[in-house]
């Protein structure tokens, strides 16, 4: 294979019989642009010590490499951040790094061209993993432990490593721990975060606890998703650290049985304006039996660009942010007929104008 010097793409992924690669083989493929080394186990380079540093050194020698798909195993979380490592990551146009146990990774939707890191079934007891956040767009933690300690470590070294400006998506799936209240973050650690998805977090009362720990202000947040978070009471507290969600476009909440309102406002902050959600277009709510409000100050919230609302099995939600300002923008409302009939309206003109957009949701056995 070392004679294939013009080879541009090499896929060795999911080959269960292949466990080692001769040292020098990969580095001899000088024109390689895409390399796939992902699978059910971590490939090792024969002749090297087996340490992740030695294995990455072999790959880092490929000057034309633009995409790397690789399972790095558990040891990648202990790597020391170096300038050479960071500069190498910058040169890659795309990458998918898988850290932890070689198990199935949920195919979360991503943008084409993302630089992604997946942590799977791994204990992160304070390891310094900032090199995996640097130059990365998409970060997913699945069935991991010690996230609270790991995030504290990121904050503690904030002055040294700075914020992670490239991270746009953060996903956490299945986590039983909690996040620290308050933060020592002098920097907003993820200032350009656009998407946050939290599912099956059993001790999460609201996303503000995570935001507080990392110093997040959510000024660029466009999409927020919660699924099966049994202790969730509300999504985000607005008015203190997080003043508004001007970029937010899409809210999706499913199977959060204790949630009572979507947003909690700081009543002492009189500067809050009606236009807290100027770009919100889609609200999708399902299986939230205690949900009563979009927020307690429902009359003071305007969503002038709201287009779609879907409500399923949220029987206590009686009022939506539907006003004369967004009557012309609403395209679609879905829900049970009984729920629709019991909705409260600011006036009949709004109800009559929006009624043609309503589609009754029918459950099929």
XYZ file of C-alpha atoms in Angstrom:
365
model
C 0.000 0.000 0.000
C 2.925 2.343 0.633
C 3.402 2.490 -3.154
C 0.031 4.214 -3.590
C 1.622 7.615 -3.293
C -1.159 9.315 -5.272
C -3.938 7.904 -3.089
C -6.252 10.671 -1.903
C -8.842 8.787 0.150
C -8.295 5.827 2.501
C -11.138 4.212 4.450
C -10.123 1.612 7.046
C -13.123 2.127 9.289
C -15.288 -0.649 10.754
C -12.821 -3.354 9.769
C -12.945 -5.613 12.810
C -10.044 -7.784 11.664
C -7.734 -4.824 11.263
C -6.260 -3.890 14.650
C -2.795 -2.564 13.799
C -1.292 -0.479 11.008
C 2.420 -0.780 10.165
C 4.313 2.271 11.339
C 5.205 4.561 8.456
C 2.433 3.280 6.197
C 0.071 6.206 6.626
C 2.818 8.823 6.534
C 4.056 7.379 3.221
C 0.751 8.303 1.554
C 1.847 11.887 1.059
C -1.099 12.945 -1.128
C -3.780 11.617 1.202
C -6.643 14.092 1.678
C -9.262 12.014 3.516
C -8.570 9.342 6.144
C -11.176 7.191 7.901
C -10.008 5.224 10.948
C -13.247 4.912 12.880
C -14.719 1.606 13.996
C -15.570 -0.635 16.914
C -12.062 -0.447 18.293
C -9.066 1.823 18.269
C -6.513 1.091 15.563
C -2.897 1.039 16.705
C 0.271 1.713 14.761
C 2.579 -1.323 14.977
C 6.063 -0.423 16.118
C 4.975 2.581 18.163
C 4.378 2.735 21.902
C 0.644 2.695 21.432
C 0.279 6.096 23.068
C -2.101 8.463 21.361
C 0.691 11.041 20.885
C 2.704 8.609 18.779
C -0.330 7.697 16.706
C -1.309 11.294 16.060
C 2.258 12.161 15.096
C 1.983 9.673 12.228
C -1.189 11.334 10.959
C -0.009 14.901 11.563
C 2.787 14.338 9.055
C 0.217 14.252 6.213
C 0.485 17.785 4.839
C -2.475 17.531 2.442
C -4.921 15.908 4.824
C -8.189 17.884 4.923
C -10.579 15.420 6.613
C -9.942 12.940 9.423
C -12.445 10.503 10.920
C -10.856 8.650 13.832
C -11.597 6.884 17.100
C -8.977 8.130 19.543
C -9.980 6.066 22.567
C -9.939 7.169 26.196
C -6.355 8.380 26.305
C -7.105 11.370 24.060
C -8.743 13.122 27.011
C -5.362 13.222 28.804
C -3.378 14.828 25.998
C -1.585 18.058 26.789
C -2.525 21.015 24.625
C 0.387 22.082 22.429
C 0.782 24.686 19.704
C 1.636 22.009 17.148
C -1.547 20.108 17.985
C -3.716 23.223 17.724
C -2.095 24.373 14.476
C -2.621 20.939 12.947
C -6.321 21.014 13.837
C -6.670 24.444 12.246
C -5.373 23.094 8.946
C -8.053 20.395 8.749
C -11.170 21.479 6.873
C -13.298 18.866 8.658
C -12.860 16.213 11.297
C -14.816 13.740 13.403
C -12.995 12.718 16.576
C -14.523 9.984 18.739
C -13.296 9.819 22.341
C -14.092 7.027 24.794
C -15.593 3.604 24.391
C -16.087 2.270 20.847
C -19.858 2.073 21.033
C -22.638 3.261 18.795
C -22.757 7.042 18.578
C -26.120 8.632 17.951
C -26.120 10.357 14.545
C -27.137 13.822 15.752
C -27.968 16.161 12.862
C -25.038 18.323 11.859
C -24.067 20.828 9.248
C -21.924 19.718 6.332
C -18.348 20.711 7.003
C -18.545 20.579 10.791
C -15.486 19.938 12.889
C -16.927 17.533 15.448
C -15.839 15.859 18.680
C -17.886 13.045 20.256
C -17.307 11.893 23.835
C -18.900 8.506 24.440
C -19.206 6.605 27.737
C -16.215 8.232 29.383
C -15.417 9.608 32.857
C -14.063 13.151 32.652
C -12.765 13.692 36.155
C -11.052 17.004 35.574
C -8.933 16.128 32.547
C -7.715 19.078 30.518
C -9.351 18.617 27.157
C -9.207 22.161 25.834
C -7.406 20.985 22.690
C -10.584 19.097 21.777
C -12.646 22.291 22.138
C -10.278 24.468 20.148
C -11.085 24.782 16.433
C -14.191 22.623 16.929
C -17.728 23.514 15.802
C -19.727 20.633 17.233
C -19.283 18.910 20.623
C -21.367 15.977 21.837
C -21.200 14.247 25.237
C -23.072 10.952 25.352
C -23.358 8.840 28.517
C -20.425 10.633 30.150
C -19.654 11.348 33.804
C -17.773 14.150 35.503
C -18.940 16.924 33.163
C -19.297 19.342 36.077
C -15.661 18.814 37.092
C -14.478 19.006 33.502
C -16.301 22.312 32.909
C -14.824 23.696 36.148
C -11.405 22.844 34.753
C -12.125 24.721 31.528
C -13.166 27.787 33.514
C -10.148 27.559 35.825
C -7.790 27.690 32.856
C -9.819 30.348 31.055
C -7.127 33.016 31.382
C -4.599 30.638 29.872
C -6.569 29.127 26.985
C -9.169 31.839 26.326
C -12.689 31.244 25.101
C -13.620 28.709 22.441
C -14.945 30.955 19.691
C -15.478 28.240 17.083
C -17.927 26.067 19.069
C -21.453 26.494 17.692
C -23.233 23.316 18.850
C -23.239 21.651 22.281
C -25.126 18.400 22.857
C -25.331 16.456 26.123
C -27.178 13.133 26.151
C -27.749 11.013 29.284
C -26.122 12.660 32.305
C -27.034 12.091 35.947
C -24.780 14.713 37.523
C -25.459 18.379 38.169
C -23.805 21.611 37.109
C -22.261 24.128 39.497
C -24.262 27.172 40.499
C -22.343 30.381 39.941
C -19.159 30.767 37.955
C -15.645 32.118 38.218
C -15.490 32.487 34.448
C -13.931 35.789 33.488
C -14.668 34.961 29.866
C -17.741 33.607 28.145
C -16.348 30.171 27.340
C -18.607 29.519 24.311
C -19.456 33.020 23.036
C -20.685 31.916 19.599
C -22.872 29.008 20.683
C -25.844 28.699 18.303
C -27.350 25.353 19.272
C -27.790 23.543 22.578
C -29.489 20.164 22.933
C -29.926 18.551 26.360
C -31.583 15.152 26.617
C -32.089 12.781 29.531
C -30.319 14.981 32.064
C -31.875 13.713 35.277
C -30.763 16.519 37.645
C -31.139 19.608 35.476
C -33.579 22.252 36.840
C -32.821 24.742 34.045
C -30.165 25.542 31.461
C -29.164 28.610 33.458
C -27.101 26.431 35.820
C -24.948 25.261 32.919
C -24.850 28.777 31.478
C -23.738 30.207 34.819
C -20.898 27.734 35.173
C -19.493 28.527 31.720
C -20.327 32.232 31.753
C -22.706 31.826 28.818
C -24.919 34.705 27.708
C -26.543 32.897 24.760
C -26.327 36.032 22.613
C -25.922 33.923 19.433
C -28.246 31.056 20.412
C -30.599 30.043 17.580
C -31.866 26.601 18.582
C -32.637 25.093 21.977
C -33.855 21.543 22.590
C -34.750 19.682 25.780
C -35.839 16.075 25.833
C -36.765 13.932 28.837
C -35.251 16.104 31.562
C -37.426 15.031 34.525
C -36.367 17.811 36.953
C -36.615 20.675 34.468
C -38.777 23.542 35.798
C -38.002 26.163 33.149
C -35.482 26.610 30.359
C -33.597 29.833 30.996
C -33.796 32.720 33.456
C -33.740 36.095 31.722
C -32.918 39.492 33.148
C -29.696 39.095 35.120
C -26.771 37.520 33.260
C -28.770 36.566 30.180
C -30.616 39.716 29.169
C -32.266 38.568 25.969
C -32.333 35.872 23.307
C -32.351 38.049 20.231
C -31.124 35.354 17.837
C -33.337 32.501 19.073
C -35.343 30.956 16.222
C -36.435 27.490 17.334
C -37.581 26.022 20.671
C -38.229 22.286 21.029
C -39.323 20.720 24.339
C -40.429 17.099 24.708
C -41.234 14.860 27.687
C -40.218 17.222 30.494
C -42.942 16.396 32.978
C -42.234 19.064 35.632
C -41.630 22.064 33.393
C -44.153 24.818 34.175
C -42.923 27.698 32.046
C -40.427 28.100 29.256
C -38.699 31.238 30.488
C -38.409 32.786 33.911
C -38.071 36.543 34.034
C -36.263 38.534 36.690
C -39.136 40.721 37.868
C -36.721 43.225 39.419
C -35.232 44.069 36.052
C -37.477 46.760 34.647
C -35.412 47.095 31.466
C -36.870 43.943 29.924
C -38.696 44.871 26.735
C -41.526 43.239 24.853
C -39.143 42.213 22.057
C -37.265 39.550 23.959
C -37.742 37.026 21.132
C -37.608 39.147 17.953
C -36.515 36.247 15.704
C -38.383 33.301 17.208
C -40.062 31.356 14.383
C -40.849 27.856 15.674
C -42.170 26.575 19.008
C -42.637 22.798 19.370
C -43.949 21.519 22.718
C -44.995 17.970 23.541
C -45.618 15.746 26.558
C -45.271 18.495 29.166
C -48.329 17.942 31.392
C -47.562 20.791 33.848
C -46.610 23.439 31.318
C -48.818 26.488 31.907
C -46.988 29.483 30.470
C -44.507 30.506 27.859
C -43.560 32.690 30.801
C -45.400 34.205 33.743
C -45.417 37.622 32.063
C -47.050 36.250 28.948
C -48.675 39.562 28.007
C -45.301 41.321 27.874
C -43.695 38.974 25.372
C -43.869 39.500 21.647
C -42.697 37.149 18.908
C -43.171 39.256 15.777
C -41.763 36.609 13.404
C -43.460 33.532 14.842
C -44.434 31.124 12.038
C -45.103 27.661 13.488
C -46.492 26.391 16.788
C -46.941 22.712 17.618
C -48.455 21.672 20.960
C -49.145 18.053 21.909
C -50.195 16.707 25.294
C -49.723 20.004 27.124
C -53.295 20.395 28.445
C -52.599 23.241 30.906
C -51.061 25.580 28.342
C -53.893 28.009 27.696
C -52.181 31.017 26.190
C -49.637 31.482 23.402
C -47.680 34.588 22.347
C -50.137 35.295 19.531
C -50.874 38.968 18.976
C -51.887 41.368 16.246
C -48.180 41.802 15.519
C -47.678 38.226 14.335
C -51.087 37.370 12.912
C -49.677 37.872 9.438
C -46.611 35.701 10.013
C -48.298 32.598 11.472
C -48.364 29.781 8.912
C -49.117 26.679 10.952
C -50.507 25.708 14.357
C -50.945 22.082 15.374
C -52.549 20.576 18.467
C -55.439 18.570 19.848
C -58.903 19.945 19.117
C -59.784 20.121 22.818
C -56.651 22.123 23.545
C -57.420 24.539 20.713
C -60.982 25.044 21.899
C -59.782 26.008 25.389
C -57.080 28.465 24.317
C -57.391 31.985 25.719
C -57.164 34.873 23.277
C -56.423 38.561 23.545
C -59.460 39.174 21.348
C -61.638 37.320 18.848
C -60.068 39.079 15.875
C -56.767 37.329 16.545
C -58.467 33.955 16.956
C -60.462 34.347 13.756
C -57.396 35.429 11.788
C -55.272 32.499 12.962
C -57.951 29.798 12.893
C -57.353 28.890 9.195
C -53.760 27.983 10.139
C -54.853 25.437 12.745
C -54.428 21.732 12.003
C -55.946 19.245 14.407
C -53.469 16.660 15.638
C -54.780 13.096 15.451
C -53.237 10.231 17.419
C -53.078 6.875 15.689
C -52.861 3.594 17.572
